[in-house]
mmCIF file of C-alpha atoms in Angstrom:
data_model
loop_
_atom_site.group_PDB
_atom_site.id
_atom_site.type_symbol
_atom_site.label_atom_id
_atom_site.label_comp_id
_atom_site.label_asym_id
_atom_site.label_seq_id
_atom_site.Cartn_x
_atom_site.Cartn_y
_atom_site.Cartn_z
ATOM 1 C CA MET A 708 -97.291 17.009 -15.462
ATOM 2 C CA ILE A 709 -94.156 19.251 -15.489
ATOM 3 C CA ARG A 710 -94.086 19.407 -11.715
ATOM 4 C CA ARG A 711 -94.540 15.525 -11.626
ATOM 5 C CA SER A 712 -91.521 15.136 -13.954
ATOM 6 C CA LEU A 713 -89.383 17.592 -12.019
ATOM 7 C CA THR A 714 -90.191 15.700 -8.794
ATOM 8 C CA ILE A 715 -89.225 12.235 -10.470
ATOM 9 C CA ALA A 716 -86.033 13.676 -11.874
ATOM 10 C CA LEU A 717 -85.215 15.236 -8.502
ATOM 11 C CA SER A 718 -85.794 11.801 -6.687
ATOM 12 C CA ILE A 719 -83.595 10.050 -9.189
ATOM 13 C CA THR A 720 -80.893 12.685 -8.759
ATOM 14 C CA LEU A 721 -81.291 12.637 -4.941
ATOM 15 C CA SER A 722 -81.122 8.795 -4.855
ATOM 16 C CA ALA A 723 -78.070 8.758 -7.183
ATOM 17 C CA SER A 724 -76.222 11.244 -4.967
ATOM 18 C CA LEU A 725 -77.191 9.364 -1.636
ATOM 19 C CA TYR A 726 -75.865 6.063 -3.287
ATOM 20 C CA GLY A 727 -72.722 7.829 -4.306
ATOM 21 C CA GLN A 728 -72.123 9.253 -0.884
ATOM 22 C CA GLU A 729 -72.850 5.670 0.553
ATOM 23 C CA GLN A 730 -70.311 4.166 -1.909
ATOM 24 C CA LYS A 731 -67.771 6.659 -0.890
ATOM 25 C CA SER A 732 -68.302 6.115 2.677
ATOM 26 C CA VAL A 733 -67.838 2.441 2.236
ATOM 27 C CA LEU A 734 -64.826 2.851 0.194
ATOM 28 C CA ARG A 735 -63.285 5.304 2.668
ATOM 29 C CA THR A 736 -63.935 2.955 5.388
ATOM 30 C CA ALA A 737 -62.392 0.065 3.426
ATOM 31 C CA GLU A 738 -59.351 1.969 2.604
ATOM 32 C CA GLU A 739 -58.922 3.226 6.209
ATOM 33 C CA ALA A 740 -59.302 -0.400 7.494
ATOM 34 C CA TYR A 741 -56.818 -1.724 5.020
ATOM 35 C CA ALA A 742 -54.357 1.139 5.865
ATOM 36 C CA ARG A 743 -54.687 -0.037 9.626
ATOM 37 C CA ARG A 744 -54.373 -3.765 8.552
ATOM 38 C CA GLU A 745 -57.689 -4.567 9.710
ATOM 39 C CA TYR A 746 -58.061 -7.166 7.085
ATOM 40 C CA ALA A 747 -61.113 -8.887 8.129
ATOM 41 C CA VAL A 748 -63.094 -5.645 7.997
ATOM 42 C CA ALA A 749 -61.402 -4.411 4.715
ATOM 43 C CA GLY A 750 -61.986 -7.662 2.918
ATOM 44 C CA ALA A 751 -65.798 -7.608 3.717
ATOM 45 C CA LEU A 752 -66.084 -3.895 2.538
ATOM 46 C CA TYR A 753 -64.151 -4.323 -0.652
ATOM 47 C CA SER A 754 -66.447 -7.461 -1.385
ATOM 48 C CA ARG A 755 -69.431 -5.132 -0.853
ATOM 49 C CA ILE A 756 -68.034 -2.692 -3.344
ATOM 50 C CA ALA A 757 -67.212 -5.425 -5.754
ATOM 51 C CA ARG A 758 -70.620 -6.762 -5.761
ATOM 52 C CA SER A 759 -72.066 -3.485 -7.067
ATOM 53 C CA LYS A 760 -69.263 -2.341 -9.237
ATOM 54 C CA GLY A 761 -67.963 -5.559 -10.623
ATOM 55 C CA ASP A 762 -65.287 -5.270 -13.200
ATOM 56 C CA LYS A 763 -65.524 -1.436 -12.895
ATOM 57 C CA MET A 764 -63.842 -1.562 -9.602
ATOM 58 C CA PRO A 765 -60.078 -0.612 -9.991
ATOM 59 C CA VAL A 766 -57.663 -3.653 -10.076
ATOM 60 C CA SER A 767 -55.813 -2.153 -7.053
ATOM 61 C CA ARG A 768 -58.759 -2.545 -4.904
ATOM 62 C CA TRP A 769 -59.342 -6.136 -6.158
ATOM 63 C CA MET A 770 -55.731 -6.841 -5.021
ATOM 64 C CA LYS A 771 -56.453 -5.327 -1.657
ATOM 65 C CA MET A 772 -59.567 -7.465 -1.251
ATOM 66 C CA ALA A 773 -57.592 -10.589 -2.210
ATOM 67 C CA ILE A 774 -54.742 -9.793 0.167
ATOM 68 C CA SER A 775 -57.116 -9.129 2.909
ATOM 69 C CA TYR A 776 -58.539 -12.510 2.571
ATOM 70 C CA GLN A 777 -55.192 -14.171 2.263
ATOM 71 C CA GLN A 778 -53.966 -12.279 5.404
ATOM 72 C CA ILE A 779 -56.939 -13.584 7.438
ATOM 73 C CA GLY A 780 -56.265 -17.207 6.230
ATOM 74 C CA ASP A 781 -59.359 -17.478 3.927
ATOM 75 C CA ILE A 782 -57.306 -19.129 1.208
ATOM 76 C CA LYS A 783 -60.219 -20.343 -0.887
ATOM 77 C CA ARG A 784 -61.756 -16.907 -0.980
ATOM 78 C CA ALA A 785 -58.513 -15.332 -1.854
ATOM 79 C CA SER A 786 -57.913 -17.755 -4.499
ATOM 80 C CA GLU A 787 -61.327 -17.062 -6.090
ATOM 81 C CA ILE A 788 -60.521 -13.257 -6.251
ATOM 82 C CA TYR A 789 -56.917 -13.697 -7.641
ATOM 83 C CA ARG A 790 -58.493 -15.980 -10.321
ATOM 84 C CA GLN A 791 -60.563 -13.099 -11.514
ATOM 85 C CA ILE A 792 -57.609 -10.657 -11.332
ATOM 86 C CA VAL A 793 -55.098 -12.627 -13.319
ATOM 87 C CA ILE A 794 -57.384 -12.667 -16.418
ATOM 88 C CA ARG A 795 -57.602 -8.830 -16.504
ATOM 89 C CA PRO A 796 -55.382 -6.964 -18.915
ATOM 90 C CA ASP A 797 -54.297 -4.556 -16.232
ATOM 91 C CA ARG A 798 -53.382 -7.155 -13.676
ATOM 92 C CA PRO A 799 -50.305 -6.360 -11.720
ATOM 93 C CA ALA A 800 -47.407 -8.706 -11.693
ATOM 94 C CA ALA A 801 -47.781 -9.526 -8.041
ATOM 95 C CA ALA A 802 -51.243 -11.061 -8.696
ATOM 96 C CA CYS A 803 -49.754 -13.978 -10.448
ATOM 97 C CA PHE A 804 -47.111 -14.631 -7.622
ATOM 98 C CA ASN A 805 -49.822 -14.353 -4.918
ATOM 99 C CA TYR A 806 -52.226 -16.545 -6.708
ATOM 100 C CA GLY A 807 -49.523 -19.086 -7.166
ATOM 101 C CA GLU A 808 -49.015 -19.016 -3.267
ATOM 102 C CA VAL A 809 -52.629 -19.670 -2.504
ATOM 103 C CA LEU A 810 -52.779 -22.277 -5.048
ATOM 104 C CA ARG A 811 -49.839 -24.110 -3.531
ATOM 105 C CA GLN A 812 -51.362 -23.998 -0.070
ATOM 106 C CA GLN A 813 -54.308 -25.833 -1.572
ATOM 107 C CA GLU A 814 -51.895 -28.422 -3.065
ATOM 108 C CA GLN A 815 -52.703 -27.327 -6.564
ATOM 109 C CA TYR A 816 -49.023 -27.491 -7.702
ATOM 110 C CA ASP A 817 -49.308 -27.641 -11.390
ATOM 111 C CA ALA A 818 -51.723 -24.601 -11.481
ATOM 112 C CA ALA A 819 -49.371 -22.843 -8.935
ATOM 113 C CA ARG A 820 -46.345 -23.407 -11.240
ATOM 114 C CA GLN A 821 -48.200 -21.950 -14.224
ATOM 115 C CA GLN A 822 -48.849 -18.797 -12.037
ATOM 116 C CA TYR A 823 -45.303 -18.455 -10.789
ATOM 117 C CA ASN A 824 -43.995 -18.674 -14.475
ATOM 118 C CA GLN A 825 -46.154 -15.597 -15.442
ATOM 119 C CA PHE A 826 -44.852 -13.689 -12.654
ATOM 120 C CA SER A 827 -42.144 -11.234 -14.023
ATOM 121 C CA THR A 828 -40.009 -8.863 -11.937
ATOM 122 C CA ALA A 829 -36.530 -7.268 -12.041
ATOM 123 C CA ASN A 830 -36.298 -7.375 -8.210
ATOM 124 C CA ALA A 831 -33.610 -9.712 -7.198
ATOM 125 C CA ASP A 832 -35.306 -10.900 -3.937
ATOM 126 C CA SER A 833 -38.620 -11.515 -5.856
ATOM 127 C CA LEU A 834 -36.837 -13.512 -8.404
ATOM 128 C CA GLN A 835 -35.208 -15.730 -5.534
ATOM 129 C CA LEU A 836 -38.584 -16.109 -4.119
ATOM 130 C CA LYS A 837 -40.136 -17.152 -7.569
ATOM 131 C CA SER A 838 -37.244 -19.777 -7.934
ATOM 132 C CA ILE A 839 -37.913 -21.238 -4.546
ATOM 133 C CA ALA A 840 -41.625 -21.396 -5.254
ATOM 134 C CA LEU A 841 -41.013 -23.186 -8.501
ATOM 135 C CA GLN A 842 -38.618 -25.761 -6.891
ATOM 136 C CA SER A 843 -41.240 -26.216 -4.116
ATOM 137 C CA CYS A 844 -43.921 -27.176 -6.646
ATOM 138 C CA ASP A 845 -41.691 -29.770 -8.309
ATOM 139 C CA SER A 846 -40.506 -31.074 -4.901
ATOM 140 C CA ALA A 847 -44.043 -31.140 -3.377
ATOM 141 C CA ILE A 848 -45.378 -33.439 -6.130
ATOM 142 C CA VAL A 849 -42.559 -35.901 -5.391
ATOM 143 C CA TRP A 850 -43.102 -35.665 -1.753
ATOM 144 C CA ALA A 851 -46.871 -36.080 -1.772
ATOM 145 C CA ALA A 852 -46.294 -39.186 -3.765
ATOM 146 C CA GLN A 853 -44.110 -40.844 -1.030
ATOM 147 C CA PRO A 854 -45.476 -43.256 1.477
ATOM 148 C CA VAL A 855 -46.687 -41.658 4.704
ATOM 149 C CA ALA A 856 -43.652 -42.161 7.193
ATOM 150 C CA VAL A 857 -45.630 -40.850 10.359
ATOM 151 C CA GLN A 858 -49.428 -41.176 11.218
ATOM 152 C CA LEU A 859 -50.514 -38.000 13.099
ATOM 153 C CA ALA A 860 -53.901 -37.331 14.516
ATOM 154 C CA PRO A 861 -55.454 -34.103 15.928
ATOM 155 C CA VAL A 862 -55.773 -33.879 19.689
ATOM 156 C CA LYS A 863 -59.601 -33.579 20.020
ATOM 157 C CA GLU A 864 -59.587 -32.600 23.610
ATOM 158 C CA LEU A 865 -57.430 -29.553 22.869
ATOM 159 C CA ASN A 866 -58.638 -28.275 19.568
ATOM 160 C CA THR A 867 -61.301 -25.576 19.261
ATOM 161 C CA PRO A 868 -62.932 -23.781 16.292
ATOM 162 C CA GLY A 869 -60.338 -21.085 16.932
ATOM 163 C CA SER A 870 -56.565 -21.249 16.789
ATOM 164 C CA ASP A 871 -54.663 -23.428 19.237
ATOM 165 C CA MET A 872 -50.889 -23.943 19.376
ATOM 166 C CA ILE A 873 -48.619 -25.651 21.855
ATOM 167 C CA SER A 874 -45.652 -23.317 22.791
ATOM 168 C CA GLY A 875 -43.956 -25.274 25.461
ATOM 169 C CA VAL A 876 -43.840 -28.522 27.482
ATOM 170 C CA VAL A 877 -43.668 -28.829 31.317
ATOM 171 C CA LYS A 878 -43.395 -31.748 33.547
ATOM 172 C CA LYS A 879 -46.996 -32.579 33.769
ATOM 173 C CA GLY A 880 -48.391 -31.025 30.690
ATOM 174 C CA LEU A 881 -48.285 -28.580 27.892
ATOM 175 C CA VAL A 882 -48.282 -24.789 27.634
ATOM 176 C CA ILE A 883 -50.924 -23.665 25.028
ATOM 177 C CA MET A 884 -51.554 -20.430 23.208
ATOM 178 C CA SER A 885 -55.108 -20.180 22.134
ATOM 179 C CA ASN A 886 -57.989 -17.747 21.283
ATOM 180 C CA GLY A 887 -60.451 -20.502 21.276
ATOM 181 C CA TYR A 888 -60.770 -21.249 25.043
ATOM 182 C CA ARG A 889 -61.776 -17.798 26.032
ATOM 183 C CA SER A 890 -65.557 -18.719 26.028
ATOM 184 C CA LEU A 891 -65.029 -21.841 28.216
ATOM 185 C CA ALA A 892 -65.793 -21.770 31.772
ATOM 186 C CA MET A 893 -62.416 -21.416 33.561
ATOM 187 C CA LYS A 894 -62.719 -21.026 37.296
ATOM 188 C CA GLY A 895 -66.337 -20.164 36.678
ATOM 189 C CA ASN A 896 -65.469 -17.008 34.520
ATOM 190 C CA PRO A 897 -66.093 -17.603 30.941
ATOM 191 C CA GLU A 898 -65.839 -14.574 28.498
ATOM 192 C CA SER A 899 -69.030 -14.083 26.599
ATOM 193 C CA ARG A 900 -67.532 -11.313 24.424
ATOM 194 C CA PRO A 901 -63.863 -11.356 24.435
ATOM 195 C CA ALA A 902 -61.819 -8.557 23.014
ATOM 196 C CA THR A 903 -60.825 -9.109 19.362
ATOM 197 C CA ASP A 904 -57.962 -8.337 17.059
ATOM 198 C CA LYS A 905 -59.160 -6.056 14.527
ATOM 199 C CA ARG A 906 -56.863 -7.627 11.916
ATOM 200 C CA THR A 907 -58.698 -10.882 11.904
ATOM 201 C CA GLU A 908 -61.873 -10.219 14.011
ATOM 202 C CA GLN A 909 -60.730 -13.113 16.122
ATOM 203 C CA PRO A 910 -60.183 -13.036 19.938
ATOM 204 C CA TYR A 911 -56.789 -12.171 21.307
ATOM 205 C CA TYR A 912 -54.588 -15.122 22.314
ATOM 206 C CA LYS A 913 -53.906 -15.996 25.919
ATOM 207 C CA ALA A 914 -51.623 -18.605 27.531
ATOM 208 C CA TYR A 915 -53.042 -21.903 29.142
ATOM 209 C CA LEU A 916 -51.752 -24.807 30.984
ATOM 210 C CA TYR A 917 -53.025 -28.219 30.025
ATOM 211 C CA GLN A 918 -52.418 -31.415 32.157
ATOM 212 C CA GLN A 919 -53.502 -35.075 31.911
ATOM 213 C CA PHE A 920 -53.934 -36.763 35.219
ATOM 214 C CA THR A 921 -52.430 -40.154 33.872
ATOM 215 C CA PRO A 922 -51.101 -40.962 30.529
ATOM 216 C CA GLY A 923 -53.945 -42.061 28.133
ATOM 217 C CA ASN A 924 -56.616 -40.758 30.373
ATOM 218 C CA SER A 925 -58.993 -38.444 28.639
ATOM 219 C CA ASN A 926 -59.731 -36.527 31.997
ATOM 220 C CA MET A 927 -57.691 -33.345 31.794
ATOM 221 C CA PHE A 928 -57.192 -30.150 33.674
ATOM 222 C CA LEU A 929 -57.057 -26.791 31.637
ATOM 223 C CA GLU A 930 -56.623 -23.480 33.043
ATOM 224 C CA GLU A 931 -55.466 -19.936 32.065
ATOM 225 C CA LEU A 932 -51.579 -19.692 32.937
ATOM 226 C CA SER A 933 -51.168 -17.056 35.705
ATOM 227 C CA PRO A 934 -54.085 -14.932 34.885
ATOM 228 C CA ALA A 935 -53.176 -12.487 37.635
ATOM 229 C CA LEU A 936 -49.820 -11.994 36.061
ATOM 230 C CA PHE A 937 -50.975 -10.878 32.689
ATOM 231 C CA GLU A 938 -54.341 -9.268 33.434
ATOM 232 C CA LYS A 939 -52.900 -5.725 33.144
ATOM 233 C CA TYR A 940 -51.896 -6.420 29.524
ATOM 234 C CA ASP A 941 -54.204 -5.948 26.563
ATOM 235 C CA TYR A 942 -53.953 -7.668 23.057
ATOM 236 C CA HIS A 943 -52.080 -10.962 22.547
ATOM 237 C CA ILE A 944 -50.422 -13.048 25.395
ATOM 238 C CA GLY A 945 -47.994 -15.622 24.228
ATOM 239 C CA PRO A 946 -46.199 -17.845 23.197
ATOM 240 C CA VAL A 947 -44.965 -18.645 26.637
ATOM 241 C CA CYS A 948 -42.234 -21.041 27.664
ATOM 242 C CA LEU A 949 -40.776 -22.106 30.975
ATOM 243 C CA ASN A 950 -37.251 -23.372 31.729
ATOM 244 C CA ARG A 951 -36.668 -26.891 33.048
ATOM 245 C CA THR A 952 -37.147 -26.120 36.675
ATOM 246 C CA GLU A 953 -40.232 -24.188 35.885
ATOM 247 C CA ASP A 954 -39.264 -21.251 37.966
ATOM 248 C CA THR A 955 -38.518 -18.734 35.028
ATOM 249 C CA MET A 956 -41.075 -17.817 32.431
ATOM 250 C CA TYR A 957 -40.463 -16.212 29.077
ATOM 251 C CA ALA A 958 -43.546 -14.522 27.492
ATOM 252 C CA THR A 959 -44.215 -12.735 24.356
ATOM 253 C CA ILE A 960 -46.519 -9.730 24.877
ATOM 254 C CA SER A 961 -47.799 -7.153 22.454
ATOM 255 C CA ILE A 962 -46.613 -3.630 22.993
ATOM 256 C CA GLN A 963 -49.146 -1.535 24.808
ATOM 257 C CA GLY A 964 -50.788 1.513 23.539
ATOM 258 C CA ASN A 965 -51.735 2.483 19.975
ATOM 259 C CA ALA A 966 -50.559 0.465 17.049
ATOM 260 C CA VAL A 967 -48.468 2.304 14.569
ATOM 261 C CA ASN A 968 -49.511 2.025 10.869
ATOM 262 C CA GLY A 969 -51.553 -0.968 11.927
ATOM 263 C CA ILE A 970 -48.490 -2.712 13.358
ATOM 264 C CA ARG A 971 -48.313 -3.675 17.144
ATOM 265 C CA LEU A 972 -44.811 -4.633 17.989
ATOM 266 C CA LEU A 973 -43.976 -7.723 20.053
ATOM 267 C CA GLN A 974 -41.584 -7.770 23.228
ATOM 268 C CA LEU A 975 -40.144 -10.578 25.254
ATOM 269 C CA TYR A 976 -40.655 -10.449 29.034
ATOM 270 C CA GLN A 977 -39.357 -12.480 31.854
ATOM 271 C CA SER A 978 -40.833 -13.585 35.151
ATOM 272 C CA VAL A 979 -39.228 -15.434 38.044
ATOM 273 C CA LYS A 980 -40.983 -17.511 40.585
ATOM 274 C CA LYS A 981 -39.906 -17.119 44.337
ATOM 275 C CA ASN A 982 -41.506 -18.690 47.294
ATOM 276 C CA GLY A 983 -44.318 -19.868 45.012
ATOM 277 C CA ARG A 984 -45.222 -16.456 43.540
ATOM 278 C CA TRP A 985 -44.332 -15.090 40.130
ATOM 279 C CA SER A 986 -42.543 -11.737 39.920
ATOM 280 C CA SER A 987 -44.121 -8.877 37.761
ATOM 281 C CA PRO A 988 -42.941 -9.531 34.196
ATOM 282 C CA VAL A 989 -40.085 -7.298 32.979
ATOM 283 C CA LEU A 990 -38.541 -6.860 29.582
ATOM 284 C CA ILE A 991 -35.578 -9.085 29.063
ATOM 285 C CA PRO A 992 -32.537 -6.923 29.067
ATOM 286 C CA GLY A 993 -30.269 -7.047 26.074
ATOM 287 C CA ILE A 994 -32.871 -8.935 23.866
ATOM 288 C CA ASN A 995 -35.425 -6.481 22.983
ATOM 289 C CA VAL A 996 -34.612 -3.687 20.395
ATOM 290 C CA ALA A 997 -36.634 -0.376 20.257
ATOM 291 C CA GLY A 998 -38.806 -0.091 17.175
ATOM 292 C CA TYR A 999 -38.559 -3.787 16.298
ATOM 293 C CA SER A 1000 -40.326 -6.843 17.402
ATOM 294 C CA SER A 1001 -38.793 -9.700 19.445
ATOM 295 C CA SER A 1002 -40.900 -12.615 20.249
ATOM 296 C CA GLN A 1003 -41.577 -16.322 20.439
ATOM 297 C CA ALA A 1004 -38.913 -17.391 22.932
ATOM 298 C CA ALA A 1005 -37.641 -20.901 23.046
ATOM 299 C CA LEU A 1006 -35.080 -22.323 25.495
ATOM 300 C CA SER A 1007 -32.560 -24.875 25.080
ATOM 301 C CA ALA A 1008 -32.757 -27.955 27.368
ATOM 302 C CA ASP A 1009 -29.751 -26.750 29.386
ATOM 303 C CA GLY A 1010 -31.274 -23.325 29.650
ATOM 304 C CA ASN A 1011 -28.144 -21.791 28.311
ATOM 305 C CA THR A 1012 -29.277 -20.638 24.918
ATOM 306 C CA LEU A 1013 -32.461 -18.597 24.176
ATOM 307 C CA TYR A 1014 -33.778 -18.534 20.674
ATOM 308 C CA PHE A 1015 -36.365 -16.086 19.470
ATOM 309 C CA VAL A 1016 -37.809 -14.262 16.414
ATOM 310 C CA SER A 1017 -37.070 -10.754 15.429
ATOM 311 C CA ASP A 1018 -37.361 -8.348 12.395
ATOM 312 C CA ARG A 1019 -34.445 -6.146 13.666
ATOM 313 C CA PRO A 1020 -31.566 -4.976 11.436
ATOM 314 C CA GLY A 1021 -28.959 -7.439 10.615
ATOM 315 C CA GLY A 1022 -31.262 -10.302 9.461
ATOM 316 C CA TYR A 1023 -31.708 -11.931 6.079
ATOM 317 C CA GLY A 1024 -35.462 -11.520 5.453
ATOM 318 C CA GLN A 1025 -38.752 -10.575 6.845
ATOM 319 C CA THR A 1026 -38.313 -12.179 10.277
ATOM 320 C CA ASP A 1027 -35.259 -14.125 11.464
ATOM 321 C CA LEU A 1028 -34.448 -16.558 14.156
ATOM 322 C CA TRP A 1029 -31.747 -15.235 16.590
ATOM 323 C CA TYR A 1030 -30.224 -16.776 19.610
ATOM 324 C CA ALA A 1031 -28.334 -15.540 22.704
ATOM 325 C CA GLY A 1032 -26.199 -17.328 25.273
ATOM 326 C CA ARG A 1033 -26.317 -17.048 28.929
ATOM 327 C CA GLN A 1034 -23.437 -15.221 30.545
ATOM 328 C CA GLN A 1035 -21.618 -16.210 33.829
ATOM 329 C CA ASP A 1036 -23.730 -13.624 35.701
ATOM 330 C CA GLY A 1037 -26.982 -15.084 34.559
ATOM 331 C CA SER A 1038 -27.724 -12.265 32.007
ATOM 332 C CA TRP A 1039 -28.209 -13.061 28.251
ATOM 333 C CA GLY A 1040 -25.359 -11.976 25.847
ATOM 334 C CA GLN A 1041 -25.543 -10.188 22.469
ATOM 335 C CA PRO A 1042 -28.112 -11.625 20.239
ATOM 336 C CA VAL A 1043 -26.637 -13.541 17.243
ATOM 337 C CA ASN A 1044 -28.266 -14.256 14.087
ATOM 338 C CA CYS A 1045 -28.901 -18.007 13.318
ATOM 339 C CA GLY A 1046 -27.353 -17.453 9.821
ATOM 340 C CA ASN A 1047 -28.468 -17.877 6.265
ATOM 341 C CA LYS A 1048 -28.571 -21.648 6.417
ATOM 342 C CA ILE A 1049 -31.538 -21.261 8.603
ATOM 343 C CA ASN A 1050 -32.891 -17.806 7.858
ATOM 344 C CA THR A 1051 -33.999 -16.763 4.276
ATOM 345 C CA ILE A 1052 -35.334 -13.633 2.608
ATOM 346 C CA ALA A 1053 -38.918 -14.635 3.664
ATOM 347 C CA ALA A 1054 -40.009 -15.325 7.148
ATOM 348 C CA GLU A 1055 -38.939 -17.734 9.881
ATOM 349 C CA ILE A 1056 -40.955 -18.230 12.978
ATOM 350 C CA PHE A 1057 -41.838 -20.329 15.924
ATOM 351 C CA PRO A 1058 -38.417 -21.918 17.098
ATOM 352 C CA THR A 1059 -39.004 -24.921 19.338
ATOM 353 C CA ILE A 1060 -36.150 -27.079 21.000
ATOM 354 C CA ASN A 1061 -36.802 -30.675 21.754
ATOM 355 C CA GLU A 1062 -35.138 -32.755 24.497
ATOM 356 C CA ASP A 1063 -32.342 -33.827 22.279
ATOM 357 C CA GLY A 1064 -31.457 -30.175 21.356
ATOM 358 C CA VAL A 1065 -32.989 -30.228 17.949
ATOM 359 C CA LEU A 1066 -34.384 -26.919 16.705
ATOM 360 C CA TYR A 1067 -37.617 -26.980 14.887
ATOM 361 C CA PHE A 1068 -39.010 -23.825 13.218
ATOM 362 C CA SER A 1069 -41.583 -22.626 10.577
ATOM 363 C CA SER A 1070 -40.456 -21.039 7.295
ATOM 364 C CA LYS A 1071 -41.779 -19.704 3.985
ATOM 365 C CA GLY A 1072 -38.387 -19.281 2.666
ATOM 366 C CA HIS A 1073 -37.190 -22.953 2.325
ATOM 367 C CA PRO A 1074 -38.717 -25.112 -0.414
ATOM 368 C CA GLY A 1075 -41.837 -26.451 0.937
ATOM 369 C CA MET A 1076 -45.542 -27.626 0.412
ATOM 370 C CA GLY A 1077 -46.839 -24.186 0.785
ATOM 371 C CA GLY A 1078 -47.402 -21.510 3.473
ATOM 372 C CA TYR A 1079 -45.479 -22.071 6.742
ATOM 373 C CA ASP A 1080 -43.965 -25.501 6.639
ATOM 374 C CA ILE A 1081 -42.071 -26.937 9.569
ATOM 375 C CA PHE A 1082 -38.397 -27.797 9.422
ATOM 376 C CA ARG A 1083 -35.805 -29.087 11.908
ATOM 377 C CA GLN A 1084 -32.171 -28.399 12.290
ATOM 378 C CA ALA A 1085 -29.536 -30.630 14.097
ATOM 379 C CA GLY A 1086 -26.332 -29.036 15.299
ATOM 380 C CA ARG A 1087 -25.559 -25.546 16.527
ATOM 381 C CA PRO A 1088 -26.322 -22.408 14.297
ATOM 382 C CA GLY A 1089 -23.219 -21.291 12.524
ATOM 383 C CA LYS A 1090 -21.214 -24.351 13.172
ATOM 384 C CA GLY A 1091 -20.938 -27.948 11.651
ATOM 385 C CA ARG A 1092 -23.644 -29.751 9.628
ATOM 386 C CA TYR A 1093 -27.274 -28.916 9.161
ATOM 387 C CA LEU A 1094 -29.983 -31.379 8.597
ATOM 388 C CA PHE A 1095 -33.248 -29.862 7.431
ATOM 389 C CA PHE A 1096 -36.343 -32.170 7.458
ATOM 390 C CA LEU A 1097 -39.517 -30.780 5.867
ATOM 391 C CA ILE A 1098 -42.467 -31.979 7.592
ATOM 392 C CA ASP A 1099 -45.482 -31.890 5.188
ATOM 393 C CA GLY A 1100 -49.067 -31.572 6.544
ATOM 394 C CA ILE A 1101 -48.153 -29.382 9.646
ATOM 395 C CA ASP A 1102 -48.920 -26.194 8.218
ATOM 396 C CA GLN A 1103 -49.802 -23.011 9.912
ATOM 397 C CA VAL A 1104 -52.468 -21.015 8.073
ATOM 398 C CA SER A 1105 -53.750 -17.895 9.746
ATOM 399 C CA GLY A 1106 -52.109 -18.965 12.997
ATOM 400 C CA ARG A 1107 -53.873 -22.394 13.190
ATOM 401 C CA LEU A 1108 -51.991 -25.466 13.374
ATOM 402 C CA PHE A 1109 -53.516 -28.464 11.843
ATOM 403 C CA ILE A 1110 -52.391 -31.917 11.111
ATOM 404 C CA GLU A 1111 -53.104 -34.124 7.982
ATOM 405 C CA ARG A 1112 -50.097 -36.305 7.258
ATOM 406 C CA CYS A 1113 -46.346 -36.482 7.566
ATOM 407 C CA VAL A 1114 -43.763 -36.832 4.789
ATOM 408 C CA VAL A 1115 -40.116 -36.345 5.486
ATOM 409 C CA ALA A 1116 -37.493 -35.160 3.043
ATOM 410 C CA VAL A 1117 -33.895 -34.567 3.947
ATOM 411 C CA LYS A 1118 -31.522 -32.022 2.722
ATOM 412 C CA GLU A 1119 -28.101 -31.396 3.947
ATOM 413 C CA PHE A 1120 -26.436 -28.130 4.355
ATOM 414 C CA PHE A 1121 -22.999 -27.111 5.225
ATOM 415 C CA SER A 1122 -22.030 -23.923 7.003
ATOM 416 C CA GLY A 1123 -18.451 -24.054 5.573
ATOM 417 C CA GLY A 1124 -17.013 -24.413 9.145
#
């Protein structure tokens, strides 16, 4: 009887020890993945720990789990987790703001306003973001009640279960950045298991060219854009844009080699077509800055102004829009920040120039519906009059562009010039 009791006790102790080691291993893996910004992996592992520990899991890990799902665009799951965090007595102040953000992206503006009001901080930038968020909730309710000015519909031929974005227009079609086409048979070579971005567990982006044979004809031609040109590069390719004569290409390419603290910087490359052949991409002189990202180039219609996104020093927020003018010798001049009428303390991304010279861009720092909203600006940055149009319903969540409706609101800004 004594031996049997000892055996049972030893078994219980050993099982508890092995369970503890397993939990420690899962936790260590989750923490390491989070530190590397591998949010898809980290979120799943924190969820596994939460299922066994429940409220006993420290609030800091609940926050990391929520942030992980928020970063990969699973807004509904992030919202559920934040809802549990904000009722805890030990909740961090950031939980209320983050919960407000995901509620606003789900168009729950009254609930979002309540969370923003509970967010307290002494940080000046955070207070400004809170003020913008509260203003956004009030404005969004008004905008949502207005009649729809423009009817939009998805382009079914181009959309995939992945992320698909138009990055440029050419004479006969569109330049697309996508991670959803990689399993398609293009020139008889589909990728059954494409390499994935560890942050999201989604395939890396590539650039593609889409053409319709005739307007309104559903028959289309879709191919990877210059695969031989980019085959030596790992990770993301794109966005890509071309000049009007389609003999100069500007491409965003992830820096090669190991990521630093989970961050892989972006760089802008240029390739020129001569005698029907593209030259090897080279870093654009004067545009890239060591240690910082430069990406998402957009060219003005006359080809004389290059807009791009960067987190380099001299900006106003997380990422800013910059531009450079073409010099007489064909090189690009010193980059200039687009100014604080366009840039905010948050993030501005994806500049696009239409045929009339109007700049469109996405921002989290101007009052909007939630997430990355799209705005447009008329006039040259730093001069004259700015007209900003908020376009609701074209919202980028986790890199995917989707369209529901369009409501336009106008606000005028003056640069003081």
